[in-house]
Amino acid sequence: MTDTTTDTGTGTDTGAERGAGAGPVEGAGPGGGAGGEHEAAEILAAARLCVDPELRRAVDSLPGSMRRVALYHFGWEHVDGTPAAGHPGKAIRPALVLAAVRALGGEPAMAVRAAAAVELVHNFTLLHDDVMDRDTTRRHRPTAWTVFGDADAILAGDALQALAQRLLAEDPHPGASVAAARLAACVVELCAGQHADCALERRGPDEVTLDECLAMAEAKTGALLGCACALGAVYAGAGCEEVEALDGFGREAGLAFQLIDDVIGIWGDPGRTGKSAGADLAARKKSLPVVAALGSGTAAAVELAELYAPGAKGAAGEGELARVAGAVERAGGRDWAQGHAADRMSRAVGQLARAVPDPAAAGGLLALAEFVTRRTY
């Protein structure tokens, strides 16, 4: 339903150069470069410090069987239940909640429960996505379903979603009820996006349009990033216009994130991403670079359509996957995805300016948005 990341989110990434990985989004907006990356890293680390205790309290309240799966998924325990020092993800979504509160003059400490709720929903989607996609690796370790089985992973994901709603239901903040309703609507949109994704996979390569795939990606990835920013605005006491503008900012940045994520899913380095290489191509998933390539009208598009034809799925040798990836690139799928990601980031900056016209106040949100689309690892 999301990154599948990454975080997650849906976890993905790439080499440092355009020829070896996805590379940064060019022209994504002001504030990029090493300084922006450093600022984003500090914001993410601070968010993790604030949110992790709330997440741990929530997960520790689960019944033993589901608690074990969740603790493993977050990287806090090994399979045998002993403590682990694994990282539970980058905390992009909770960081967006807290940064949005700060950008609008609110007190981030008052929104920690909301930030944790968003992170719980994100991880609910990751647990379910890994089962549906049959992904075997996340965050450099086996996925939960491969360790505990499908049923336990699905139920643990369900429990995380329930915990998210409980955190907001028990939050005395005056914006909590509005936030809960917004987060619930977002979950419905995430599910609709995942349903659309599964439906698209059952259709032939010539039966899927780029507009359909973009709409699906916005629902699967953009919706939760938009919701995170909107919840921050709600907790800051902002008006409807600011809330919707920040939702739009997160959605556009989220779509840019998904575009780069899809590029990384084809050309990323598993040693740096923590995920298997070429899994999307082996499964013949219709990711955004692939669909753009299929519609390019080039000779490489014809070759790619043959490789994606019914019955071609399952050819997963390194040579075959390299051939598919090469066809996508020659047909322009990679360049289109990177260029469109830059365009979406430009739109995101415009939405952010509507809600937070002061560039200094908006700096944290912009640094986070650029971080997720300028990944070079």
Short mmCIF file of C-alpha atoms in Angstrom, two decimals:
data_model
loop_
_atom_site.label_atom_id
_atom_site.label_comp_id
_atom_site.label_asym_id
_atom_site.label_seq_id
_atom_site.Cartn_x
_atom_site.Cartn_y
_atom_site.Cartn_z
CA MET A 1 0.00 0.00 0.00
CA THR A 2 3.01 2.24 0.45
CA ASP A 3 6.76 2.08 0.13
CA THR A 4 7.30 0.56 0.75
CA THR A 5 9.67 1.61 2.93
CA THR A 6 9.82 3.02 2.53
CA ASP A 7 10.23 3.16 4.76
CA THR A 8 8.21 2.73 4.14
CA GLY A 9 6.36 3.29 3.46
CA THR A 10 6.33 1.25 1.60
CA GLY A 11 12.38 0.39 1.60
CA THR A 12 14.34 1.04 -1.54
CA ASP A 13 17.29 2.96 -2.81
CA THR A 14 20.07 3.36 -5.30
CA GLY A 15 23.62 4.12 -6.30
CA ALA A 16 25.16 7.56 -6.29
CA GLU A 17 25.25 8.19 -10.01
CA ARG A 18 22.46 8.30 -12.56
CA GLY A 19 24.13 5.49 -14.46
CA ALA A 20 24.32 3.24 -11.40
CA GLY A 21 21.06 4.00 -9.62
CA ALA A 22 18.15 6.35 -9.45
CA GLY A 23 20.13 9.39 -8.39
CA PRO A 24 18.67 12.62 -7.06
CA VAL A 25 15.72 14.41 -8.54
CA GLU A 26 17.09 17.38 -10.44
CA GLY A 27 15.46 20.76 -10.05
CA ALA A 28 13.30 19.61 -7.17
CA GLY A 29 13.39 22.95 -5.47
CA PRO A 30 15.56 25.14 -3.25
CA GLY A 31 17.47 23.93 -0.25
CA GLY A 32 18.91 20.72 -1.65
CA GLY A 33 22.48 19.46 -1.45
CA ALA A 34 24.53 18.40 1.55
CA GLY A 35 23.11 21.11 3.81
CA GLY A 36 19.53 20.05 3.12
CA GLU A 37 20.38 16.39 3.61
CA HIS A 38 22.03 17.18 6.95
CA GLU A 39 18.96 19.13 8.08
CA ALA A 40 16.65 16.29 7.06
CA ALA A 41 18.81 13.74 8.87
CA GLU A 42 18.62 15.82 12.07
CA ILE A 43 14.84 16.20 11.75
CA LEU A 44 14.39 12.45 11.21
CA ALA A 45 16.63 11.56 14.14
CA ALA A 46 14.76 13.95 16.43
CA ALA A 47 11.41 12.55 15.30
CA ARG A 48 12.57 9.01 15.96
CA LEU A 49 13.65 9.95 19.49
CA CYS A 50 10.25 11.53 20.19
CA VAL A 51 8.07 8.90 18.58
CA ASP A 52 9.82 5.61 19.39
CA PRO A 53 8.81 5.57 23.09
CA GLU A 54 5.15 6.08 22.11
CA LEU A 55 5.41 3.34 19.49
CA ARG A 56 7.01 0.95 21.97
CA ARG A 57 4.30 1.60 24.55
CA ALA A 58 1.63 0.92 21.92
CA VAL A 59 3.27 -2.27 20.64
CA ASP A 60 3.97 -3.53 24.15
CA SER A 61 0.23 -3.35 24.87
CA LEU A 62 -0.52 -6.03 22.26
CA PRO A 63 -1.26 -9.65 23.19
CA GLY A 64 1.89 -11.75 23.25
CA SER A 65 1.55 -13.49 19.88
CA MET A 66 0.99 -10.28 17.90
CA ARG A 67 3.45 -8.32 20.04
CA ARG A 68 6.20 -10.77 19.06
CA VAL A 69 5.55 -10.26 15.35
CA ALA A 70 5.36 -6.47 15.69
CA LEU A 71 8.55 -6.23 17.75
CA TYR A 72 10.35 -8.30 15.14
CA HIS A 73 8.94 -6.23 12.27
CA PHE A 74 10.07 -2.97 13.88
CA GLY A 75 13.55 -4.41 14.38
CA TRP A 76 13.41 -4.33 18.17
CA GLU A 77 13.64 -8.10 18.63
CA HIS A 78 15.22 -11.06 16.91
CA VAL A 79 13.12 -14.06 15.88
CA ASP A 80 13.87 -15.77 19.19
CA GLY A 81 12.59 -12.77 21.16
CA THR A 82 15.97 -11.47 22.27
CA PRO A 83 16.56 -7.70 21.98
CA ALA A 84 17.81 -6.41 18.64
CA ALA A 85 19.39 -3.12 17.67
CA GLY A 86 17.71 -3.00 14.28
CA HIS A 87 16.34 0.30 12.97
CA PRO A 88 12.54 0.50 12.66
CA GLY A 89 12.68 2.74 9.59
CA LYS A 90 13.48 6.33 8.70
CA ALA A 91 10.44 7.88 10.46
CA ILE A 92 9.63 10.06 7.44
CA ARG A 93 5.89 10.17 8.09
CA PRO A 94 6.00 11.00 11.81
CA ALA A 95 8.70 13.56 11.05
CA LEU A 96 6.32 15.21 8.57
CA VAL A 97 3.62 15.43 11.25
CA LEU A 98 5.94 17.15 13.70
CA ALA A 99 7.53 19.40 11.06
CA ALA A 100 4.09 20.53 9.87
CA VAL A 101 3.09 21.44 13.43
CA ARG A 102 6.28 23.44 13.84
CA ALA A 103 5.94 25.16 10.45
CA LEU A 104 2.52 26.49 11.45
CA GLY A 105 3.62 27.71 14.86
CA GLY A 106 2.31 24.82 16.95
CA GLU A 107 4.02 22.76 19.64
CA PRO A 108 5.38 19.48 18.18
CA ALA A 109 5.41 17.76 21.57
CA MET A 110 1.59 17.92 21.59
CA ALA A 111 1.44 15.87 18.35
CA VAL A 112 3.64 12.91 19.28
CA ARG A 113 0.65 10.56 19.54
CA ALA A 114 -0.58 11.64 16.13
CA ALA A 115 2.91 11.10 14.70
CA ALA A 116 3.06 7.63 16.24
CA ALA A 117 -0.40 6.82 14.87
CA VAL A 118 0.72 7.65 11.34
CA GLU A 119 3.79 5.45 11.75
CA LEU A 120 1.65 2.57 13.02
CA VAL A 121 -0.59 2.84 9.95
CA HIS A 122 2.46 2.91 7.69
CA ASN A 123 3.78 -0.29 9.24
CA PHE A 124 0.35 -1.92 8.99
CA THR A 125 0.59 -1.37 5.24
CA LEU A 126 4.14 -2.74 5.10
CA LEU A 127 3.18 -5.98 6.86
CA HIS A 128 0.24 -6.49 4.50
CA ASP A 129 2.13 -5.44 1.37
CA ASP A 130 4.94 -7.89 2.05
CA VAL A 131 2.42 -10.72 2.24
CA MET A 132 0.59 -9.71 -0.93
CA ASP A 133 3.75 -8.99 -2.91
CA ARG A 134 5.59 -12.02 -1.46
CA ASP A 135 8.57 -9.80 -0.67
CA THR A 136 11.11 -11.74 1.37
CA THR A 137 13.38 -8.94 2.62
CA ARG A 138 12.76 -5.63 4.36
CA ARG A 139 15.25 -3.48 6.26
CA HIS A 140 18.02 -6.01 5.63
CA ARG A 141 16.21 -8.92 7.30
CA PRO A 142 13.55 -11.51 6.37
CA THR A 143 10.02 -10.12 6.24
CA ALA A 144 7.61 -11.01 9.03
CA TRP A 145 5.45 -13.35 6.95
CA THR A 146 8.47 -15.45 5.97
CA VAL A 147 9.27 -15.93 9.65
CA PHE A 148 5.85 -16.17 11.32
CA GLY A 149 3.55 -17.06 8.40
CA ASP A 150 0.95 -15.12 6.44
CA ALA A 151 -1.79 -15.18 9.05
CA ASP A 152 0.37 -13.87 11.91
CA ALA A 153 1.81 -11.08 9.77
CA ILE A 154 -1.65 -9.99 8.56
CA LEU A 155 -3.12 -10.03 12.06
CA ALA A 156 -0.19 -8.07 13.46
CA GLY A 157 -0.77 -5.47 10.75
CA ASP A 158 -4.46 -5.30 11.64
CA ALA A 159 -3.51 -4.77 15.27
CA LEU A 160 -1.16 -1.90 14.40
CA GLN A 161 -3.97 -0.13 12.55
CA ALA A 162 -6.23 -0.53 15.58
CA LEU A 163 -3.50 0.82 17.85
CA ALA A 164 -3.22 3.90 15.65
CA GLN A 165 -6.90 4.68 16.09
CA ARG A 166 -6.70 4.01 19.82
CA LEU A 167 -3.84 6.48 20.22
CA LEU A 168 -5.94 9.22 18.66
CA ALA A 169 -9.13 8.21 20.49
CA GLU A 170 -7.31 8.53 23.82
CA ASP A 171 -5.51 11.76 22.93
CA PRO A 172 -6.93 14.76 24.84
CA HIS A 173 -5.77 17.22 22.16
CA PRO A 174 -8.77 19.13 20.70
CA GLY A 175 -7.78 18.15 17.16
CA ALA A 176 -7.59 14.42 17.89
CA SER A 177 -11.09 13.51 16.71
CA VAL A 178 -10.63 15.35 13.41
CA ALA A 179 -7.25 13.65 13.02
CA ALA A 180 -8.76 10.23 13.72
CA ALA A 181 -11.43 10.70 11.07
CA ARG A 182 -8.85 11.90 8.57
CA LEU A 183 -6.52 8.98 9.27
CA ALA A 184 -9.39 6.49 8.93
CA ALA A 185 -10.33 7.99 5.55
CA CYS A 186 -6.69 7.73 4.53
CA VAL A 187 -6.62 4.02 5.39
CA VAL A 188 -9.66 3.47 3.15
CA GLU A 189 -7.85 5.31 0.35
CA LEU A 190 -4.71 3.22 0.92
CA CYS A 191 -6.76 0.04 0.65
CA ALA A 192 -8.44 1.30 -2.53
CA GLY A 193 -5.03 2.07 -3.98
CA GLN A 194 -3.73 -1.38 -3.13
CA HIS A 195 -6.85 -2.94 -4.64
CA ALA A 196 -6.29 -0.95 -7.83
CA ASP A 197 -2.68 -2.08 -7.89
CA CYS A 198 -3.69 -5.73 -7.65
CA ALA A 199 -6.31 -5.24 -10.38
CA LEU A 200 -3.77 -3.63 -12.68
CA GLU A 201 -1.47 -6.60 -12.27
CA ARG A 202 -4.18 -8.90 -13.68
CA ARG A 203 -4.39 -6.87 -16.89
CA GLY A 204 -2.18 -7.12 -19.93
CA PRO A 205 0.66 -4.64 -20.53
CA ASP A 206 -1.33 -2.95 -23.32
CA GLU A 207 -4.43 -2.53 -21.10
CA VAL A 208 -2.91 -0.24 -18.45
CA THR A 209 -2.64 3.54 -18.81
CA LEU A 210 -0.13 5.84 -17.17
CA ASP A 211 -2.92 7.99 -15.70
CA GLU A 212 -4.36 4.93 -13.96
CA CYS A 213 -0.98 4.08 -12.49
CA LEU A 214 -0.38 7.62 -11.29
CA ALA A 215 -3.78 7.68 -9.58
CA MET A 216 -3.02 4.34 -7.95
CA ALA A 217 0.39 5.57 -6.76
CA GLU A 218 -1.13 8.70 -5.26
CA ALA A 219 -3.59 6.58 -3.28
CA LYS A 220 -0.98 4.05 -2.16
CA THR A 221 1.85 6.42 -1.27
CA GLY A 222 0.84 10.05 -1.59
CA ALA A 223 -2.25 9.71 0.58
CA LEU A 224 -0.40 8.82 3.78
CA LEU A 225 2.30 11.46 3.33
CA GLY A 226 -0.44 14.00 2.67
CA CYS A 227 -2.35 12.80 5.73
CA ALA A 228 0.77 13.12 7.89
CA CYS A 229 1.22 16.75 6.87
CA ALA A 230 -2.49 17.47 7.28
CA LEU A 231 -2.53 15.97 10.78
CA GLY A 232 0.34 18.26 11.72
CA ALA A 233 -1.70 21.22 10.48
CA VAL A 234 -4.73 20.05 12.47
CA TYR A 235 -2.66 19.76 15.64
CA ALA A 236 -1.28 23.26 15.03
CA GLY A 237 -4.84 24.60 14.94
CA ALA A 238 -4.63 25.64 11.29
CA GLY A 239 -7.62 26.50 9.13
CA CYS A 240 -9.12 24.31 6.41
CA GLU A 241 -7.14 25.97 3.60
CA GLU A 242 -3.81 25.36 5.30
CA VAL A 243 -4.77 21.77 6.15
CA GLU A 244 -5.72 21.02 2.54
CA ALA A 245 -2.64 22.75 1.13
CA LEU A 246 -0.37 20.69 3.36
CA ASP A 247 -2.26 17.55 2.35
CA GLY A 248 -1.59 18.52 -1.27
CA PHE A 249 2.07 19.13 -0.49
CA GLY A 250 2.44 15.68 1.03
CA ARG A 251 0.59 13.99 -1.82
CA GLU A 252 2.75 15.59 -4.50
CA ALA A 253 5.94 14.83 -2.59
CA GLY A 254 4.64 11.30 -2.01
CA LEU A 255 4.13 10.74 -5.71
CA ALA A 256 7.67 11.98 -6.36
CA PHE A 257 8.80 9.55 -3.67
CA GLN A 258 6.98 6.66 -5.37
CA LEU A 259 8.45 7.51 -8.75
CA ILE A 260 11.97 7.39 -7.38
CA ASP A 261 11.10 4.30 -5.34
CA ASP A 262 10.02 2.55 -8.54
CA VAL A 263 13.27 3.51 -10.22
CA ILE A 264 15.21 2.15 -7.27
CA GLY A 265 13.11 -1.01 -7.35
CA ILE A 266 14.57 -1.75 -10.78
CA TRP A 267 18.10 -0.38 -10.54
CA GLY A 268 18.81 -0.18 -6.80
CA ASP A 269 21.64 -1.93 -4.96
CA PRO A 270 20.25 -4.58 -2.56
CA GLY A 271 23.28 -4.13 -0.31
CA ARG A 272 22.17 -0.57 0.32
CA THR A 273 18.40 -0.90 0.08
CA GLY A 274 17.88 -4.01 2.19
CA LYS A 275 15.49 -5.46 -0.40
CA SER A 276 15.84 -8.04 -3.14
CA ALA A 277 16.91 -6.70 -6.52
CA GLY A 278 14.63 -7.00 -9.51
CA ALA A 279 11.69 -8.47 -7.61
CA ASP A 280 9.23 -6.10 -9.31
CA LEU A 281 10.54 -7.02 -12.74
CA ALA A 282 10.54 -10.74 -11.95
CA ALA A 283 6.88 -10.43 -10.91
CA ARG A 284 6.22 -8.30 -14.01
CA LYS A 285 4.78 -5.52 -11.84
CA LYS A 286 3.52 -2.53 -13.77
CA SER A 287 5.51 0.10 -11.94
CA LEU A 288 5.50 3.69 -13.21
CA PRO A 289 8.78 3.51 -15.20
CA VAL A 290 7.58 0.29 -16.83
CA VAL A 291 4.18 1.68 -17.85
CA ALA A 292 5.78 4.87 -19.16
CA ALA A 293 8.22 2.76 -21.17
CA LEU A 294 5.44 0.56 -22.55
CA GLY A 295 3.65 3.62 -23.88
CA SER A 296 6.69 5.22 -25.48
CA GLY A 297 6.06 3.86 -28.99
CA THR A 298 9.69 2.81 -29.34
CA ALA A 299 11.23 -0.45 -30.51
CA ALA A 300 12.31 -1.06 -26.93
CA ALA A 301 8.65 -0.72 -25.88
CA VAL A 302 7.72 -3.52 -28.27
CA GLU A 303 10.45 -5.69 -26.78
CA LEU A 304 9.30 -4.84 -23.26
CA ALA A 305 5.67 -5.70 -24.11
CA GLU A 306 6.82 -9.14 -25.26
CA LEU A 307 8.78 -9.62 -22.04
CA TYR A 308 5.69 -8.58 -20.05
CA ALA A 309 3.24 -10.67 -22.05
CA PRO A 310 1.11 -13.28 -20.22
CA GLY A 311 3.25 -16.32 -19.56
CA ALA A 312 6.51 -14.37 -19.40
CA LYS A 313 6.28 -13.94 -15.62
CA GLY A 314 8.66 -16.06 -13.64
CA ALA A 315 11.80 -15.68 -15.76
CA ALA A 316 13.89 -14.31 -12.91
CA GLY A 317 17.48 -15.11 -13.86
CA GLU A 318 19.98 -12.25 -13.66
CA GLY A 319 20.40 -12.15 -17.41
CA GLU A 320 16.66 -12.04 -18.06
CA LEU A 321 16.08 -9.33 -15.44
CA ALA A 322 18.92 -7.27 -16.90
CA ARG A 323 17.28 -7.58 -20.32
CA VAL A 324 13.94 -6.34 -18.96
CA ALA A 325 15.60 -3.46 -17.09
CA GLY A 326 17.53 -2.53 -20.22
CA ALA A 327 14.34 -2.43 -22.28
CA VAL A 328 12.67 -0.15 -19.73
CA GLU A 329 15.63 2.21 -19.81
CA ARG A 330 15.98 2.27 -23.60
CA ALA A 331 12.26 2.99 -23.90
CA GLY A 332 12.70 6.06 -21.71
CA GLY A 333 10.98 4.78 -18.56
CA ARG A 334 13.79 5.73 -16.24
CA ASP A 335 14.28 9.26 -17.60
CA TRP A 336 10.52 9.86 -17.60
CA ALA A 337 10.18 8.77 -13.96
CA GLN A 338 13.00 11.01 -12.79
CA GLY A 339 11.73 13.97 -14.78
CA HIS A 340 8.16 13.52 -13.56
CA ALA A 341 9.39 13.22 -9.97
CA ALA A 342 11.05 16.62 -10.34
CA ASP A 343 7.78 18.05 -11.70
CA ARG A 344 5.82 16.65 -8.77
CA MET A 345 8.30 18.13 -6.32
CA SER A 346 7.85 21.51 -7.98
CA ARG A 347 4.09 21.18 -7.47
CA ALA A 348 4.70 20.17 -3.86
CA VAL A 349 6.72 23.34 -3.25
CA GLY A 350 3.84 25.39 -4.65
CA GLN A 351 1.35 23.74 -2.30
CA LEU A 352 3.67 24.28 0.65
CA ALA A 353 3.96 27.99 -0.14
CA ARG A 354 0.15 28.30 0.06
CA ALA A 355 0.13 27.02 3.63
CA VAL A 356 3.47 28.32 4.87
CA PRO A 357 4.55 31.38 2.86
CA ASP A 358 7.58 32.04 5.08
CA PRO A 359 10.47 30.02 3.55
CA ALA A 360 12.28 29.81 6.88
CA ALA A 361 9.24 28.28 8.59
CA ALA A 362 8.73 25.87 5.70
CA GLY A 363 12.35 24.73 5.66
CA GLY A 364 11.92 21.56 7.68
CA LEU A 365 9.08 20.26 5.53
CA LEU A 366 10.95 21.06 2.34
CA ALA A 367 14.10 19.35 3.61
CA LEU A 368 12.12 16.17 4.33
CA ALA A 369 10.40 16.23 0.94
CA GLU A 370 13.70 16.65 -0.85
CA PHE A 371 15.28 13.93 1.26
CA VAL A 372 12.87 11.30 0.00
CA THR A 373 13.37 12.29 -3.64
CA ARG A 374 17.12 12.92 -3.57
CA ARG A 375 18.12 9.57 -2.19
CA THR A 376 21.45 8.32 -3.50
CA TYR A 377 21.97 5.26 -1.30
#
